[in-house]
mmCIF file of C-alpha atoms in Angstrom:
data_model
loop_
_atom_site.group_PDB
_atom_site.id
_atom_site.type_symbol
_atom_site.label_atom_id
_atom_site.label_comp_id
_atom_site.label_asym_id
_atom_site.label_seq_id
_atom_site.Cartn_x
_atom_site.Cartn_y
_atom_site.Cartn_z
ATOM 1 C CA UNK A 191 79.245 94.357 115.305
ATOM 2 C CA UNK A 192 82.676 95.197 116.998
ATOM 3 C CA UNK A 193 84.136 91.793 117.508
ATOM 4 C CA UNK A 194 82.603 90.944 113.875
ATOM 5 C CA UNK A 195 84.893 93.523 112.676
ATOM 6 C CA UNK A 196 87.991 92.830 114.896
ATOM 7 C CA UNK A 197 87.384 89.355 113.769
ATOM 8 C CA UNK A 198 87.664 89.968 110.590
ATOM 9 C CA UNK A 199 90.449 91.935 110.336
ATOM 10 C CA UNK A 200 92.419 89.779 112.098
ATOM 11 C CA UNK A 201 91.735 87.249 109.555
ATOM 12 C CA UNK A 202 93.241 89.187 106.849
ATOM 13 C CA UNK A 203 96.776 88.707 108.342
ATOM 14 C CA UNK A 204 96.537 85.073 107.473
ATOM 15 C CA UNK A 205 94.892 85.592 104.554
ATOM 16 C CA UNK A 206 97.029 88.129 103.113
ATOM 17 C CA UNK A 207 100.581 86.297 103.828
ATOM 18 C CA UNK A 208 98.506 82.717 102.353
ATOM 19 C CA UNK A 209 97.896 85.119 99.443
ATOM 20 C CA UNK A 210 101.593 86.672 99.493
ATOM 21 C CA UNK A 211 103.540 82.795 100.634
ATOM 22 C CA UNK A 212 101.572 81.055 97.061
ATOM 23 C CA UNK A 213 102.630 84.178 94.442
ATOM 24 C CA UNK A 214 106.033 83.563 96.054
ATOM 25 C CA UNK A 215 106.115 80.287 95.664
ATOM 26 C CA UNK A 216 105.286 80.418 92.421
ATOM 27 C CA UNK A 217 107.870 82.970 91.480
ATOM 28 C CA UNK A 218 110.511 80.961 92.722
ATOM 29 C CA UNK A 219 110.208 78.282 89.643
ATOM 30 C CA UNK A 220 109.406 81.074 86.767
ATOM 31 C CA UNK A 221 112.005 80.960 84.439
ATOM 32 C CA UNK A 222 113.470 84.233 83.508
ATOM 33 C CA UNK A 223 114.141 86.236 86.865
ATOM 34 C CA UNK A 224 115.409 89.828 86.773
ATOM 35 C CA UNK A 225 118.772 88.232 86.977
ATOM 36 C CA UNK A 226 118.749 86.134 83.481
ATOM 37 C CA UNK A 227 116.957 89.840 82.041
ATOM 38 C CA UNK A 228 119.765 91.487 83.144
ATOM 39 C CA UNK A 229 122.365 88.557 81.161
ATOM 40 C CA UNK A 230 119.936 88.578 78.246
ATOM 41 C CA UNK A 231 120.663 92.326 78.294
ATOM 42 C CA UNK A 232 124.222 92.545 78.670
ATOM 43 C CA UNK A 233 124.619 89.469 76.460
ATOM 44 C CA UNK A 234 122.305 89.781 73.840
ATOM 45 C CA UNK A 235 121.726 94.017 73.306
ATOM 46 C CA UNK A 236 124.548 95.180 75.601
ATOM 47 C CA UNK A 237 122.944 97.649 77.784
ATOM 48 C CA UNK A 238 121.281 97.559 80.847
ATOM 49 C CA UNK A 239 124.852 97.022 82.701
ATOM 50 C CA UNK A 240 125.735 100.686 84.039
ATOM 51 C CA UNK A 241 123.393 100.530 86.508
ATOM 52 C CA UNK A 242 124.446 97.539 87.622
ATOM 53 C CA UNK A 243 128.754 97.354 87.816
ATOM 54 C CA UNK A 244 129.325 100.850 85.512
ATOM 55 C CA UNK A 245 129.466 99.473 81.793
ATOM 56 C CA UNK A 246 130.450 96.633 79.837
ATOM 57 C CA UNK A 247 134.664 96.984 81.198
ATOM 58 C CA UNK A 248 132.825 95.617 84.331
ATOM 59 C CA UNK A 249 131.538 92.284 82.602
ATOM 60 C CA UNK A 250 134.794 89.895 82.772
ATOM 61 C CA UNK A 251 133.702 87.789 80.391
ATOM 62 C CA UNK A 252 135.486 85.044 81.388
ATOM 63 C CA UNK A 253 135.435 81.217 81.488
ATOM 64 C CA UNK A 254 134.852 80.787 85.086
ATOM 65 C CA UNK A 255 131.173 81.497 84.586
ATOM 66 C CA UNK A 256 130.151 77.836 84.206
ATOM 67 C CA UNK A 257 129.220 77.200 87.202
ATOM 68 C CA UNK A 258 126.521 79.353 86.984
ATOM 69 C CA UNK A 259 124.940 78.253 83.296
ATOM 70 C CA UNK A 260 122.978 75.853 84.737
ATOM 71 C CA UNK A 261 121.175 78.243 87.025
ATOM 72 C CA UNK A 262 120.746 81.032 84.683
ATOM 73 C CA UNK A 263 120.156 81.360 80.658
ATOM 74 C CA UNK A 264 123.297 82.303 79.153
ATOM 75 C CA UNK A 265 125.282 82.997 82.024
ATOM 76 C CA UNK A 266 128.041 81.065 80.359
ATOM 77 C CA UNK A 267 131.250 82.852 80.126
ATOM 78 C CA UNK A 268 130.262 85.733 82.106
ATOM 79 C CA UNK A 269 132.257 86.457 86.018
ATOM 80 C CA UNK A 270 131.138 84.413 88.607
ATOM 81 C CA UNK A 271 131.841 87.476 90.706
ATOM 82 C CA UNK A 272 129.294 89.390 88.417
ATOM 83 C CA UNK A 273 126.883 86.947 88.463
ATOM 84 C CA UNK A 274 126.798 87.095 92.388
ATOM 85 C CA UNK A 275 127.085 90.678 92.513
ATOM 86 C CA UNK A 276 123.577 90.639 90.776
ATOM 87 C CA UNK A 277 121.834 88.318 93.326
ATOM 88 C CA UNK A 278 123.301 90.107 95.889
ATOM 89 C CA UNK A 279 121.557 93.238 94.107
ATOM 90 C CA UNK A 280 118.460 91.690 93.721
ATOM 91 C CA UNK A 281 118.187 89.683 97.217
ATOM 92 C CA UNK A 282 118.762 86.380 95.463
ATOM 93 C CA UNK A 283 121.807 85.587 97.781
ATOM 94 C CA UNK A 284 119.421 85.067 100.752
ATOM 95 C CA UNK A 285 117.485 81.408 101.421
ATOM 96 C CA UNK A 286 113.699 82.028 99.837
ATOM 97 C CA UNK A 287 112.216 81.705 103.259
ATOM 98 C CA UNK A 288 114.560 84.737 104.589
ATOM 99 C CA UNK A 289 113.844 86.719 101.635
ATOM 100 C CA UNK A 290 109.740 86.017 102.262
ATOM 101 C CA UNK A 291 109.978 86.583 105.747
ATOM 102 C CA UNK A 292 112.181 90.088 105.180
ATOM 103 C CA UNK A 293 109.442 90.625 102.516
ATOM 104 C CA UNK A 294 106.302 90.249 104.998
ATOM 105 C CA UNK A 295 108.186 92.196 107.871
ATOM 106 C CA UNK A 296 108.879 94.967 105.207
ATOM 107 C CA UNK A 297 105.279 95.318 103.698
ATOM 108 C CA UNK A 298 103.633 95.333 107.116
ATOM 109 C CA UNK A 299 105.401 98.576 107.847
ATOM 110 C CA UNK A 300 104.632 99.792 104.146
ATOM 111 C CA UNK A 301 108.141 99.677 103.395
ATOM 112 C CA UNK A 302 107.885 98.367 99.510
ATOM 113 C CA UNK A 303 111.247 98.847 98.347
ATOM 114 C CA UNK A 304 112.905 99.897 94.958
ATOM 115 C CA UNK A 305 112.339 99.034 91.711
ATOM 116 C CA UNK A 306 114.884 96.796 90.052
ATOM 117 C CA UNK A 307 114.990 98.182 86.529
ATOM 118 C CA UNK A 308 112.816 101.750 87.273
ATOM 119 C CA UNK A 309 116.051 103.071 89.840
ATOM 120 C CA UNK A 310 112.819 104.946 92.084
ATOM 121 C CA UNK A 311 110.642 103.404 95.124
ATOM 122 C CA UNK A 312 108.034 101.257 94.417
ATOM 123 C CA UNK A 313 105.735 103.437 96.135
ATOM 124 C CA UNK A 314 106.217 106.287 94.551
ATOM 125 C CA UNK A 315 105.857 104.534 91.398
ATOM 126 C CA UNK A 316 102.337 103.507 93.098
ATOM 127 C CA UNK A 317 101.875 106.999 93.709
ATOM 128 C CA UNK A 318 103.138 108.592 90.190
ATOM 129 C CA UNK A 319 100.519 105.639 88.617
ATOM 130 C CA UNK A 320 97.788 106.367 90.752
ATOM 131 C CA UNK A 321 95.795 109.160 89.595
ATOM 132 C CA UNK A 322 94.884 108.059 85.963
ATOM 133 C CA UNK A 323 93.581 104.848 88.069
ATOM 134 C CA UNK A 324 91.732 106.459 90.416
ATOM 135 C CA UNK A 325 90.286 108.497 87.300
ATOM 136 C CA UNK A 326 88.895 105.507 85.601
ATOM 137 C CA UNK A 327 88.075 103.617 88.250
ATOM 138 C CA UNK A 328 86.225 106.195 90.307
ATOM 139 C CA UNK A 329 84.358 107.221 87.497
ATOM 140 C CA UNK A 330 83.427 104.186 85.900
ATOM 141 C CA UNK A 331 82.109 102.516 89.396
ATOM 142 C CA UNK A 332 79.798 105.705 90.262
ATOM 143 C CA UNK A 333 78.669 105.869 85.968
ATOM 144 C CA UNK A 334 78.174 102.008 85.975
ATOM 145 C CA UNK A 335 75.909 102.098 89.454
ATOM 146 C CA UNK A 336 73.910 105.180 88.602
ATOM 147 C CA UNK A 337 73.357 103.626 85.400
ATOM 148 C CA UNK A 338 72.806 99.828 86.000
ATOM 149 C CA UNK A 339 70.375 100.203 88.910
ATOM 150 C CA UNK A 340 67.664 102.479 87.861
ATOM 151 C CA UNK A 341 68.092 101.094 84.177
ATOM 152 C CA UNK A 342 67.660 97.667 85.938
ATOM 153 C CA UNK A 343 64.972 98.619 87.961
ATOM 154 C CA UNK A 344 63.153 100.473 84.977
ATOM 155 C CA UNK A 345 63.455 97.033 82.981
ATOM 156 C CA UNK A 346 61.838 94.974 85.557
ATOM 157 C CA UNK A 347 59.193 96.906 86.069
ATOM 158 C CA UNK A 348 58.533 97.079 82.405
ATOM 159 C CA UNK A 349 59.421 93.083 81.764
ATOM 160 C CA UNK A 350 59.056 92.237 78.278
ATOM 161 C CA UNK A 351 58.000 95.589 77.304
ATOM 162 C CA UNK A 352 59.713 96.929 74.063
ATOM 163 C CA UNK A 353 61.920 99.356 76.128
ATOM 164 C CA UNK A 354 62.765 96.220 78.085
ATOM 165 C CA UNK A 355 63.745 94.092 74.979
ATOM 166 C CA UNK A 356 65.654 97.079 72.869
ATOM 167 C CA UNK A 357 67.484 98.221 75.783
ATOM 168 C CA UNK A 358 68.581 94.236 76.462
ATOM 169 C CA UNK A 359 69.844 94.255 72.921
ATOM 170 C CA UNK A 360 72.064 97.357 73.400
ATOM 171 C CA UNK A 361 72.951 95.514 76.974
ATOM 172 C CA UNK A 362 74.209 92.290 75.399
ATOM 173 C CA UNK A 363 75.989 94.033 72.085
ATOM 174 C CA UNK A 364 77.494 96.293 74.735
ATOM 175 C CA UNK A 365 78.863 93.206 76.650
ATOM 176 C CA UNK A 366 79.868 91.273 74.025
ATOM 177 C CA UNK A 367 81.827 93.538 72.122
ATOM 178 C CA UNK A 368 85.166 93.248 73.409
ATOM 179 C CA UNK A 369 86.677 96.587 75.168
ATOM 180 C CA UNK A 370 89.455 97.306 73.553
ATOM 181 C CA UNK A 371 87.737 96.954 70.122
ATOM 182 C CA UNK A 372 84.934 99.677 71.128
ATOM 183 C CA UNK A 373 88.066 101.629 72.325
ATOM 184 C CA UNK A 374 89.939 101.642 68.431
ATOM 185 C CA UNK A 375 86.341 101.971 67.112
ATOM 186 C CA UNK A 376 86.418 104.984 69.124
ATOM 187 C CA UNK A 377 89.595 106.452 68.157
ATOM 188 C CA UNK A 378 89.127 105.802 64.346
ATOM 189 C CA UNK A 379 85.706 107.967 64.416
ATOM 190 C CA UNK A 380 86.701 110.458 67.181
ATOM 191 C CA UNK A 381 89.979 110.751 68.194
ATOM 192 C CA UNK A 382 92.290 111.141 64.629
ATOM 193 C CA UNK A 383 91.487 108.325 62.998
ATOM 194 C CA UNK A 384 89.946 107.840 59.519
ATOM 195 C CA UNK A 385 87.422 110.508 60.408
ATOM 196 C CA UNK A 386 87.052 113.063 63.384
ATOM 197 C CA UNK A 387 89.395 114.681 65.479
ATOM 198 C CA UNK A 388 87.513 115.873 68.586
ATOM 199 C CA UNK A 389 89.357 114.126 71.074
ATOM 200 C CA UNK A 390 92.928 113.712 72.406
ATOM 201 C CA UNK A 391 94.876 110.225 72.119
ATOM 202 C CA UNK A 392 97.101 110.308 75.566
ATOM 203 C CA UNK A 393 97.038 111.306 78.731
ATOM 204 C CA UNK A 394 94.282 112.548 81.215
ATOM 205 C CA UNK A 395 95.138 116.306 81.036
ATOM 206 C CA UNK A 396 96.570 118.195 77.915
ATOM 207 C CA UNK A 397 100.470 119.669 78.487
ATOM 208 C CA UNK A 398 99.372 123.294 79.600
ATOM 209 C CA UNK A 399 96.888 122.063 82.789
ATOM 210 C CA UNK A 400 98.705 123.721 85.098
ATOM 211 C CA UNK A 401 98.619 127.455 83.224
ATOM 212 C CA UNK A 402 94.312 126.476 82.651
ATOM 213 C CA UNK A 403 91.670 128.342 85.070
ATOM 214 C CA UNK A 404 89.596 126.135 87.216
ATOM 215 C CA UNK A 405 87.033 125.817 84.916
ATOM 216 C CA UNK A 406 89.241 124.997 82.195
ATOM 217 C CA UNK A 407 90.748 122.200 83.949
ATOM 218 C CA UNK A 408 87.665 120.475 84.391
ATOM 219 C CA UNK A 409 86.774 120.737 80.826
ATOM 220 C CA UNK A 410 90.192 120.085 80.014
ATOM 221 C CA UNK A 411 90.335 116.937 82.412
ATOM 222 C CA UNK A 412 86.762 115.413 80.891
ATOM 223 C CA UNK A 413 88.044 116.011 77.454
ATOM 224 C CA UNK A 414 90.713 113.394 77.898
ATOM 225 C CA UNK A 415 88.454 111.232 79.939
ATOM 226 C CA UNK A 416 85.304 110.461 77.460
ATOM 227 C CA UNK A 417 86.690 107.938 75.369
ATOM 228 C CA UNK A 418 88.459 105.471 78.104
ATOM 229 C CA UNK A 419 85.272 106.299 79.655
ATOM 230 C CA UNK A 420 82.986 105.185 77.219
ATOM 231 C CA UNK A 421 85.028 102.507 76.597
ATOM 232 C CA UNK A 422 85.006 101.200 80.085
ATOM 233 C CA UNK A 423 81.149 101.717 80.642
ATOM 234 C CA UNK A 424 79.968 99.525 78.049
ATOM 235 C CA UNK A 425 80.863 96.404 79.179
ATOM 236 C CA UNK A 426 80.788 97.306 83.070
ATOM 237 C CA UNK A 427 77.260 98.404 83.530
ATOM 238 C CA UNK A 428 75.593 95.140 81.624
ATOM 239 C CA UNK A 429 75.872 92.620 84.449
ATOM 240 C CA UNK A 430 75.090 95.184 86.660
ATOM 241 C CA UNK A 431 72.095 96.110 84.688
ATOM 242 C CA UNK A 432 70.790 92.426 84.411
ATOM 243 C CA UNK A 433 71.240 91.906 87.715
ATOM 244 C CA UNK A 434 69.498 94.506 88.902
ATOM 245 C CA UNK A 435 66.754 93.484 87.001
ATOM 246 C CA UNK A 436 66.463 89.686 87.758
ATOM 247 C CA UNK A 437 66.720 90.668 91.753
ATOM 248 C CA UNK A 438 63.783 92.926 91.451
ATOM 249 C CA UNK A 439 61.650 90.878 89.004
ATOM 250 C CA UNK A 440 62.539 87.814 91.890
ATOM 251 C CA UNK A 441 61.097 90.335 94.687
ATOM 252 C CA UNK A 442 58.252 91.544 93.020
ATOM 253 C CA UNK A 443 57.171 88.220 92.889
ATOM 254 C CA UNK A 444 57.072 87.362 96.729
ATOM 255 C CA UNK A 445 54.080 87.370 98.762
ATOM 256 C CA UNK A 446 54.933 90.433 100.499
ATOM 257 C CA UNK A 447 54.856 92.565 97.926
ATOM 258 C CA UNK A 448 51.001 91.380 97.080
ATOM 259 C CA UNK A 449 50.411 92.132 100.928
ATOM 260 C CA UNK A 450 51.938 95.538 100.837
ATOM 261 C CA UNK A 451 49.474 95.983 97.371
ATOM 262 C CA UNK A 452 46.614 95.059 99.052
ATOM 263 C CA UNK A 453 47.383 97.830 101.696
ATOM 264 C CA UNK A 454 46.973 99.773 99.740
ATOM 265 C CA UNK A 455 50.156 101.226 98.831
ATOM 266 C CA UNK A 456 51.010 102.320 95.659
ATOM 267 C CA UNK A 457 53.545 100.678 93.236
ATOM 268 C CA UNK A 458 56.260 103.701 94.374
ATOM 269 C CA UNK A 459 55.982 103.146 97.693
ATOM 270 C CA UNK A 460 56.179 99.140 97.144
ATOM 271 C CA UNK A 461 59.275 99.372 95.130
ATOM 272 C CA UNK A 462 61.299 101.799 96.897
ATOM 273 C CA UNK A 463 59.914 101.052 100.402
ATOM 274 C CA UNK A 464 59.829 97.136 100.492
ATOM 275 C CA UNK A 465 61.402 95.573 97.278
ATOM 276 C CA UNK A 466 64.676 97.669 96.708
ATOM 277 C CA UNK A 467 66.375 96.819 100.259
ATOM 278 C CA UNK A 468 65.932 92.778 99.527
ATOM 279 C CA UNK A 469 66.631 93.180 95.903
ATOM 280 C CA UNK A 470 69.939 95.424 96.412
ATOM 281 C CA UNK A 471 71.458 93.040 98.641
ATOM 282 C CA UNK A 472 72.268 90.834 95.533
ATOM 283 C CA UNK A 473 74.030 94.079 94.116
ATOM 284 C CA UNK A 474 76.020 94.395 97.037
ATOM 285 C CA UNK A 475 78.093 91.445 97.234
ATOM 286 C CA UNK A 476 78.841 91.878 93.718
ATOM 287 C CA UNK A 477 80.568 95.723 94.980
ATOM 288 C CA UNK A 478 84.179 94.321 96.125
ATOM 289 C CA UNK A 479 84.741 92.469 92.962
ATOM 290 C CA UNK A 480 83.106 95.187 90.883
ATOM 291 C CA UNK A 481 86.143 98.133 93.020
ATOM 292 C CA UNK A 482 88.702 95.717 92.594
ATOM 293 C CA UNK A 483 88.139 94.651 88.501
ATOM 294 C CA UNK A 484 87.133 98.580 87.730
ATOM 295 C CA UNK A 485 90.426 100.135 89.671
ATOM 296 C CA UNK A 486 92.740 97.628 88.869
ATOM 297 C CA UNK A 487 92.143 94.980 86.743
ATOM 298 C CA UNK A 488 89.829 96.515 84.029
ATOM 299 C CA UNK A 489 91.562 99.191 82.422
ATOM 300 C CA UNK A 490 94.984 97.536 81.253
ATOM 301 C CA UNK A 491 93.723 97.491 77.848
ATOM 302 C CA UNK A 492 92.058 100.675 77.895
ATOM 303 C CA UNK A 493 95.467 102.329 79.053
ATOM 304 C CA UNK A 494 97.255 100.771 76.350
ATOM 305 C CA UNK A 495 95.210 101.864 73.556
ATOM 306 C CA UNK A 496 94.575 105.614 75.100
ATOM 307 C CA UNK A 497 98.689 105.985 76.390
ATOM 308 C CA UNK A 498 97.529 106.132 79.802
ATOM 309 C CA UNK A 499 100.029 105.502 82.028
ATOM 310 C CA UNK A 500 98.168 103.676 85.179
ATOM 311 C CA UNK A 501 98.237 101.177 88.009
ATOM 312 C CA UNK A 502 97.163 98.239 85.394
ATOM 313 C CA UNK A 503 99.904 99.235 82.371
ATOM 314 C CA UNK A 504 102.844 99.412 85.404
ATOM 315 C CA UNK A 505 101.508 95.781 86.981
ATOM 316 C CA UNK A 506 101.653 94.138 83.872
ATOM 317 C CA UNK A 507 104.958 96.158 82.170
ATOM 318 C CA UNK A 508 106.511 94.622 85.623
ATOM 319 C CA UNK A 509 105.126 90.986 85.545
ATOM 320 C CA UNK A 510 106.839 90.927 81.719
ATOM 321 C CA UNK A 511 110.195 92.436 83.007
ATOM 322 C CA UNK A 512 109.894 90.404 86.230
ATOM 323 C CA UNK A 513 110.621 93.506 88.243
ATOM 324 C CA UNK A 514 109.670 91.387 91.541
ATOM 325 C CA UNK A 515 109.222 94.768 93.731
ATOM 326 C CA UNK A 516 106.087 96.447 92.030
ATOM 327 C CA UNK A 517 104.674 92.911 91.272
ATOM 328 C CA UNK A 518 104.411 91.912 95.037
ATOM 329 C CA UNK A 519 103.904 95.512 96.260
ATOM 330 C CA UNK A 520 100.825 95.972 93.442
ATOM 331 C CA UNK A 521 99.549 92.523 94.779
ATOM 332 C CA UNK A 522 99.407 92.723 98.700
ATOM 333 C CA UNK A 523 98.216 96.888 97.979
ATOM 334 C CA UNK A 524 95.255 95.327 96.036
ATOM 335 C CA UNK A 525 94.881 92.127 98.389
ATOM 336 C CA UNK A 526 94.551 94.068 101.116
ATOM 337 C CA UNK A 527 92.240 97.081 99.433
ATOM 338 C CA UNK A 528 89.953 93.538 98.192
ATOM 339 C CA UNK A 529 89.282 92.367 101.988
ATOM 340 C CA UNK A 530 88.687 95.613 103.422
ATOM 341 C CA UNK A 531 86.400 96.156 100.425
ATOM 342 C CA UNK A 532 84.800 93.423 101.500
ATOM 343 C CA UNK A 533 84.325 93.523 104.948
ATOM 344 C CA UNK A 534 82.891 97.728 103.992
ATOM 345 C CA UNK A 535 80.029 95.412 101.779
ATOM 346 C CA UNK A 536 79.102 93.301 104.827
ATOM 347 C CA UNK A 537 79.064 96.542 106.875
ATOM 348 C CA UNK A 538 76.782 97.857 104.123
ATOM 349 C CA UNK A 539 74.372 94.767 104.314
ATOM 350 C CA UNK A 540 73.269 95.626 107.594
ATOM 351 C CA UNK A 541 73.059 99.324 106.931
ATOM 352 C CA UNK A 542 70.101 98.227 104.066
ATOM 353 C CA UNK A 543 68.553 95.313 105.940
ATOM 354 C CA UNK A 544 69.072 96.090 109.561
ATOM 355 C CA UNK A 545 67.667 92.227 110.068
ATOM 356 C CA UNK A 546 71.257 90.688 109.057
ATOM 357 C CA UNK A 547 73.649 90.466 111.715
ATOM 358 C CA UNK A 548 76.520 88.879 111.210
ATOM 359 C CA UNK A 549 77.156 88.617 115.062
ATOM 360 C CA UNK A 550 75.431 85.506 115.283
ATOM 361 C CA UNK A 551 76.756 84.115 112.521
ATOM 362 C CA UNK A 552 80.284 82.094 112.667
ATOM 363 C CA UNK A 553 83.003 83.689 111.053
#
């Protein structure tokens, strides 16, 4: 299991840069870099420019800026020295190979850089961002599983039962309501709306946390976290749920299980004994995409509509502000969480079916 391991972690290195060398690649023909954003600033709304060459004096609006309007939107008229003190700002002075490379070297030691537009390190943006991510995503994963899989389990035992087919209707209304829907259906009952008021609108803890007991801050910290929470859960533990359910009705099935029956054990000890190891393996390999869409990917809605200020509202406030830094930081942090997720799943196969081994299997 050692050299499966070193194997594969040496395979992420190529992986991660092929990941890394195509999102850079396709940056490079996007139209609207931070440079143009900053033009369209200074141009269009005038501001933007003090951080960049101390105020509008600094602009020299000037003629000799032509040579530059065919390389960025509305560059005309503006200093060709300005203009090229911005890509020397931003790194755009440097051949795109150079500025990869410096990229790749930079990233391996963790070194992410600075924002363009936010004037702070990207990681510590990361790290500001982090907790309400953690929050949801933590939650929802461990809610979802210790939902899904006994629910699932429970409906294949009972197949076509009436628990089985009213709980599949909540299941499929769940998933085919759209998230963010649930979430303002939420808020106008609960949170303000048109009729209660028993929850708050923003944030994960109220504005006096800090001066709250222990006990308090629990409360205090759940009380912000049911809606997003219920939000979240209603669409994530359906597939889950119907998985579970098809994998066990699948293993109950095999002619195992009749052996084990005619035993003599009873229906516990087939189940939990025999069928859940095969059935859960189908569960597993659905875990890394299951971490990566609830930490990351899930909840950029949800933190929109609750003012939750998280990992998903930063990545996609930088992809529209093209705010290069966080966007390729966010993606090689969540590239490289995704493989290492995945090799923990394949690690996790042979922990619930010892008969797997991936040794003897090519990589």
């Amino acid at each position: 299991m050692g050299a499966y391991i070193l194997r594969r972690l040496i395979l992420m290195i190529p992986t991660i840069v092929g990941i890394m060398a195509i999102s850079f690649a396709v940056v490079q023909f996007a139209p609207g870099g931070p440079v143009e954003q900053v033009i369209s600033d200074l141009t269009g709304q005038n501001q933007g420019g003090d951080r960049l060459s101390g105020g509008s004096g600094d602009l020299g609006m000037q003629s000799g800026g032509d040579e530059f309007s065919g390389k960025y939107r509305g560059a005309q008229g503006l200093d060709p020295e300005f203009i090229a003190k911005l890509e020397k700002q931003f790194g755009f002075d440097k051949p795109p190979l150079e500025r990869f490379g410096l990229m790749m070297w930079n990233y391996i030691r963790f070194d992410f850089g600075e924002s363009f537009f936010r004037n702070t390190s990207v990681i510590d943006l990361i790290l500001d961002k982090m907790p309400v991510s953690i929050s949801l995503g933590l939650w929802i994963l461990l809610f979802s599983y210790a939902i899904s899989i006994p629910l699932g389990i429970k409906k294949a035992i009972s197949d076509g039962s009436t628990f089985d087919v009213w709980t599949s209707g909540i299941i499929i209304i769940g998933y085919a309501v759209p998230g963010f829907l649930f979430g303002i259906l939420l808020i106008v009952l609960f949170a303000g709306g048109s009729f209660l008021d028993w929850f708050p609108l923003r944030g994960i803890v109220s504005d006096n946390f800090v001066q709250l007991n222990w006990w308090q801050k629990i409360l205090d910290y759940f009380w912000h976290m049911t809606l997003p929470l219920i939000t979240l859960l209603m669409s994530a533990f359906a597939t889950t749920t119907l998985l579970t359910k098809n994998s066990f009705i699948d293993e109950i099935k095999k002619q195992y299980v009749t052996t084990a029956r005619a035993k003599g054990l009873n229906e516990r000890q087939v189940l939990y004994r025999h069928v859940f190891r095969n059935a859960m393996l189908i569960i597993i390999a659905g875990f890394p995409g299951a971490f990566i869409t609830a930490f990351f990917t899930g909840s950029l809605l949800t933190e929109y509509i609750f003012s939750l200020d998280g990992l998903g509202r930063l990545g996609y406030e930088s992809v529209v502000k093209r705010d290069y830094p966080i966007v390729f930081a966010t993606l090689y942090i969540f590239s490289l969480m995704g493989l290492l997720v995945g090799l923990l799943s394949d690690l996790i196969y042979t922990w619930v079916d010892p008969r797997i081994d991936f040794e003897r299997r090519d990589v």
